[in-house]
CSV table of C-alpha atoms in Angstrom, one decimal:
chain,number,residue,atom,x,y,z
A,1,MET,CA,-64.3,196.5,16.9
A,2,PHE,CA,-62.2,198.5,14.3
A,3,THR,CA,-60.4,197.8,11.0
A,4,GLY,CA,-57.1,199.7,11.5
A,5,ILE,CA,-58.1,201.9,8.7
A,6,ILE,CA,-57.7,205.3,10.2
A,7,GLU,CA,-60.5,207.9,9.4
A,8,GLY,CA,-58.4,211.1,10.1
A,9,LEU,CA,-56.2,212.8,12.5
A,10,GLY,CA,-57.2,214.5,15.9
A,11,VAL,CA,-55.4,217.0,18.2
A,12,ILE,CA,-55.5,216.7,22.1
A,13,ALA,CA,-57.0,220.1,23.1
A,14,GLY,CA,-57.2,219.4,26.7
A,15,ILE,CA,-56.3,216.9,29.5
A,16,ARG,CA,-57.6,217.1,32.9
A,17,PRO,CA,-57.7,214.9,35.9
A,18,SER,CA,-60.7,212.5,36.1
A,19,GLY,CA,-60.4,210.5,39.5
A,20,ALA,CA,-57.4,208.4,39.2
A,21,GLY,CA,-57.5,208.4,35.5
A,22,LYS,CA,-57.6,211.5,33.0
A,23,ARG,CA,-60.0,213.0,30.7
A,24,LEU,CA,-58.9,213.8,27.2
A,25,ILE,CA,-60.6,216.6,24.9
A,26,VAL,CA,-59.8,215.8,21.2
A,27,ALA,CA,-60.5,217.9,18.3
A,28,SER,CA,-61.0,215.9,15.1
A,29,ASP,CA,-60.0,217.0,11.7
A,30,PHE,CA,-63.1,215.3,10.3
A,31,ASP,CA,-66.9,215.4,10.8
A,32,LEU,CA,-68.2,213.6,13.6
A,33,ALA,CA,-71.9,213.5,12.3
A,34,GLY,CA,-73.7,210.4,13.5
A,35,THR,CA,-71.3,210.0,16.5
A,36,LYS,CA,-73.0,209.8,20.0
A,37,VAL,CA,-72.2,209.7,23.6
A,38,GLY,CA,-71.4,206.2,24.2
A,39,ASP,CA,-69.7,205.3,20.9
A,40,SER,CA,-66.3,203.8,20.7
A,41,ILE,CA,-63.5,205.8,19.1
A,42,ALA,CA,-60.0,204.4,18.9
A,43,VAL,CA,-57.5,207.1,19.7
A,44,SER,CA,-54.1,206.1,18.4
A,45,GLY,CA,-55.4,202.4,18.8
A,46,ALA,CA,-56.8,202.5,22.1
A,47,CYS,CA,-60.6,201.8,22.2
A,48,LEU,CA,-62.3,204.8,24.5
A,49,THR,CA,-65.9,206.0,24.8
A,50,ALA,CA,-67.0,209.3,24.0
A,51,VAL,CA,-68.5,210.8,27.0
A,52,ARG,CA,-69.3,214.3,25.6
A,53,LEU,CA,-69.4,215.7,22.0
A,54,ALA,CA,-69.5,219.2,20.8
A,55,GLY,CA,-69.0,219.9,17.1
A,56,ARG,CA,-65.7,218.2,16.0
A,57,ARG,CA,-64.7,217.7,19.6
A,58,PHE,CA,-65.2,214.8,21.9
A,59,GLU,CA,-64.1,213.9,25.2
A,60,VAL,CA,-63.0,210.5,26.5
A,61,ASP,CA,-62.2,209.4,30.0
A,62,VAL,CA,-59.1,207.0,30.3
A,63,SER,CA,-58.6,204.6,32.9
A,64,PRO,CA,-55.3,204.4,35.2
A,65,GLU,CA,-55.3,200.7,33.6
A,66,THR,CA,-55.2,202.3,30.0
A,67,LEU,CA,-52.6,205.1,31.2
A,68,ALA,CA,-50.2,202.4,32.4
A,69,LYS,CA,-50.6,200.1,29.4
A,70,THR,CA,-50.6,202.6,26.5
A,71,THR,CA,-48.7,205.8,25.3
A,72,LEU,CA,-51.8,207.8,26.4
A,73,GLY,CA,-50.1,208.0,29.9
A,74,ALA,CA,-47.7,210.5,28.5
A,75,ALA,CA,-50.2,212.1,26.0
A,76,ARG,CA,-49.6,215.9,25.8
A,77,VAL,CA,-51.8,218.8,24.7
A,78,GLY,CA,-51.1,219.2,21.0
A,79,GLN,CA,-50.4,216.1,20.2
A,80,ARG,CA,-51.5,214.3,17.1
A,81,MET,CA,-53.6,211.0,17.3
A,82,ASN,CA,-54.8,208.6,14.8
A,83,LEU,CA,-58.7,208.4,15.1
A,84,GLU,CA,-61.1,205.6,13.8
A,85,ARG,CA,-64.8,205.1,15.0
A,86,ALA,CA,-66.1,201.8,15.5
A,87,LEU,CA,-66.8,199.2,12.7
A,88,ARG,CA,-70.3,199.0,11.6
A,89,LEU,CA,-71.5,195.4,10.4
A,90,SER,CA,-72.2,197.0,6.9
A,91,ASP,CA,-68.7,198.1,6.4
A,92,ARG,CA,-66.0,196.8,4.2
A,93,ILE,CA,-63.1,195.4,6.3
A,94,ASP,CA,-60.3,196.9,4.4
A,95,GLY,CA,-57.5,196.4,7.3
A,96,HIS,CA,-57.9,193.4,9.9
A,97,LEU,CA,-60.1,193.2,12.9
A,98,VAL,CA,-58.6,195.2,15.7
A,99,SER,CA,-60.2,195.3,19.2
A,100,GLY,CA,-58.6,198.6,20.4
A,101,HIS,CA,-57.3,196.6,23.5
A,102,ILE,CA,-53.3,197.4,23.4
A,103,ASP,CA,-51.1,194.7,24.2
A,104,GLY,CA,-48.2,196.9,25.0
A,105,THR,CA,-45.9,199.6,23.6
A,106,GLY,CA,-43.1,199.7,21.6
A,107,ALA,CA,-40.8,202.4,20.2
A,108,ILE,CA,-39.7,203.6,16.6
A,109,ASP,CA,-36.2,202.0,16.1
A,110,GLY,CA,-35.3,203.4,12.7
A,111,ARG,CA,-36.7,204.3,9.2
A,112,GLU,CA,-35.3,204.2,5.7
A,113,THR,CA,-36.9,205.1,2.3
A,114,ALA,CA,-37.5,202.3,0.0
A,115,GLY,CA,-38.9,203.4,-3.4
A,116,ASN,CA,-42.1,205.4,-2.9
A,117,ALA,CA,-42.3,203.8,0.7
A,118,VAL,CA,-40.8,204.3,4.1
A,119,VAL,CA,-39.6,201.2,5.9
A,120,ILE,CA,-40.2,201.7,9.9
A,121,ALA,CA,-38.6,199.3,12.3
A,122,VAL,CA,-40.3,199.0,15.9
A,123,ALA,CA,-38.7,197.8,18.8
A,124,VAL,CA,-41.2,195.7,21.2
A,125,PRO,CA,-41.0,193.5,24.1
A,126,ALA,CA,-40.0,190.0,22.7
A,127,ALA,CA,-43.0,188.6,24.3
A,128,LEU,CA,-45.2,190.8,21.7
A,129,THR,CA,-43.4,189.2,18.8
A,130,ARG,CA,-44.7,185.7,19.8
A,131,TYR,CA,-47.9,186.8,18.4
A,132,MET,CA,-46.6,188.0,15.1
A,133,ILE,CA,-45.7,186.3,11.7
A,134,VAL,CA,-44.2,187.7,8.6
A,135,LYS,CA,-46.8,189.0,6.4
A,136,GLY,CA,-49.4,188.9,9.3
A,137,SER,CA,-51.1,191.9,10.5
A,138,VAL,CA,-50.2,194.3,13.4
A,139,ALA,CA,-51.8,197.6,14.5
A,140,VAL,CA,-49.2,200.2,15.3
A,141,ASP,CA,-51.1,203.4,17.1
A,142,GLY,CA,-54.2,201.9,15.5
A,143,ILE,CA,-53.0,201.5,11.9
A,144,SER,CA,-53.5,198.1,10.4
A,145,LEU,CA,-50.1,197.2,8.8
A,146,THR,CA,-48.2,194.0,7.1
A,147,ILE,CA,-45.1,192.9,9.0
A,148,ASN,CA,-42.0,192.7,6.6
A,149,THR,CA,-39.7,191.1,8.6
A,150,LEU,CA,-39.6,189.9,12.0
A,151,GLU,CA,-37.1,188.8,14.8
A,152,PRO,CA,-37.6,188.7,18.8
A,153,GLY,CA,-38.1,192.0,20.0
A,154,ARG,CA,-38.3,193.9,16.6
A,155,PHE,CA,-40.2,194.0,13.3
A,156,THR,CA,-40.6,196.2,10.3
A,157,VAL,CA,-43.5,197.6,8.2
A,158,SER,CA,-43.8,199.5,5.0
A,159,ILE,CA,-45.5,203.0,5.0
A,160,ILE,CA,-46.8,204.3,1.8
A,161,PRO,CA,-47.3,207.9,1.0
A,162,HIS,CA,-51.2,207.6,1.6
A,163,THR,CA,-50.8,206.1,5.0
A,164,ALA,CA,-48.1,208.6,5.8
A,165,GLY,CA,-50.3,211.5,5.0
A,166,MET,CA,-53.3,210.2,6.6
A,167,THR,CA,-51.9,209.1,10.0
A,168,ALA,CA,-49.3,210.4,12.5
A,169,ILE,CA,-46.9,207.6,11.7
A,170,GLY,CA,-45.3,209.8,9.2
A,171,LEU,CA,-44.6,212.5,12.2
A,172,LYS,CA,-43.0,209.8,14.4
A,173,ARG,CA,-39.2,210.0,15.2
A,174,THR,CA,-36.7,207.5,16.1
A,175,GLY,CA,-37.2,206.6,19.8
A,176,GLU,CA,-40.9,207.7,20.1
A,177,PRO,CA,-43.3,205.4,21.5
A,178,VAL,CA,-46.2,203.7,19.8
A,179,ASN,CA,-49.1,201.4,20.9
A,180,ILE,CA,-49.2,197.8,19.8
A,181,GLU,CA,-51.9,195.6,19.3
A,182,THR,CA,-50.9,192.1,17.8
A,183,ASP,CA,-53.5,190.0,15.8
A,184,MET,CA,-55.8,188.3,18.2
A,185,ILE,CA,-56.2,185.0,16.2
A,186,GLY,CA,-52.7,184.1,17.6
A,187,LYS,CA,-53.7,184.7,21.1
A,188,TYR,CA,-56.8,182.8,20.9
A,189,VAL,CA,-55.0,179.8,19.2
A,190,GLU,CA,-52.5,179.9,22.0
A,191,LYS,CA,-55.1,180.0,24.7
A,192,PHE,CA,-57.0,177.0,23.3
A,193,LEU,CA,-53.8,174.9,22.8
A,194,SER,CA,-52.5,175.6,26.3
A,195,ALA,CA,-55.8,174.8,27.7
A,196,LYS,CA,-55.9,171.5,26.0
A,197,GLN,CA,-52.5,170.6,27.1
A,198,GLU,CA,-53.4,171.4,30.8
A,199,HIS,CA,-56.7,169.8,30.7
A,200,PRO,CA,-56.6,166.8,28.0
A,201,GLY,CA,-59.8,165.4,27.1
A,202,PRO,CA,-60.4,161.7,26.0
A,203,PRO,CA,-58.3,160.5,23.2
A,204,SER,CA,-59.8,161.3,19.9
A,205,GLN,CA,-61.0,158.2,17.9
A,206,GLY,CA,-61.3,160.3,14.6
A,207,VAL,CA,-64.2,160.2,12.3
A,208,SER,CA,-65.7,156.8,11.7
A,209,MET,CA,-68.7,155.5,9.8
A,210,GLU,CA,-70.3,154.9,13.3
A,211,LEU,CA,-69.7,158.1,14.4
A,212,LEU,CA,-71.1,159.7,11.4
A,213,ALA,CA,-74.4,157.3,11.6
A,214,LYS,CA,-74.9,158.6,15.4
A,215,ALA,CA,-74.5,162.3,14.4
A,216,GLY,CA,-77.3,161.7,11.8
A,217,TYR,CA,-75.1,162.2,8.9
A,218,ILE,CA,-75.7,159.1,7.2
A,219,LYS,CA,-78.2,156.2,7.4
């Protein structure tokens, strides 16, 4: 699990085939002390496993599924990537709970200045906006952001100077692809509700004194 609060940037220093997938070599701009082989690192929002570490460089294998579902399929040497190591149970959750399992990709659809912020519009498949709400959370290239406006197939977010400086979002131009992960709560709620409609249980009789007594709450 991650928080969507980016630790720093990395640069893809190398790409080579790895079976049907690829192996990425990433050079981080921050100290990786404490990170070990097997740890999860979100690379522009995609949860990957470190398979080799050397100083500030790490290597990750990217499966064919991840290459097909994320922007990593078009990754190139020299590209800047957002990096976040996995959440520890003792950490503050400053963003929102992010799984690192990308739901799909979108593209930067426009940007305009609003005071000290930049409002960025992102075009996505309409199916993804189904799991979004205004003032809800979304992860764009792994960055935890708040949705300002929303319509089918498009949403906007505000990027403050700190976020623009600490992440690669400030470098994105109109038309460039981004990874999208919607808030997992909406997906779980939809799954529970659809399962209930497909397999309805016995009608609920509500809470009664008899039910509370049977459960041991009252005598």
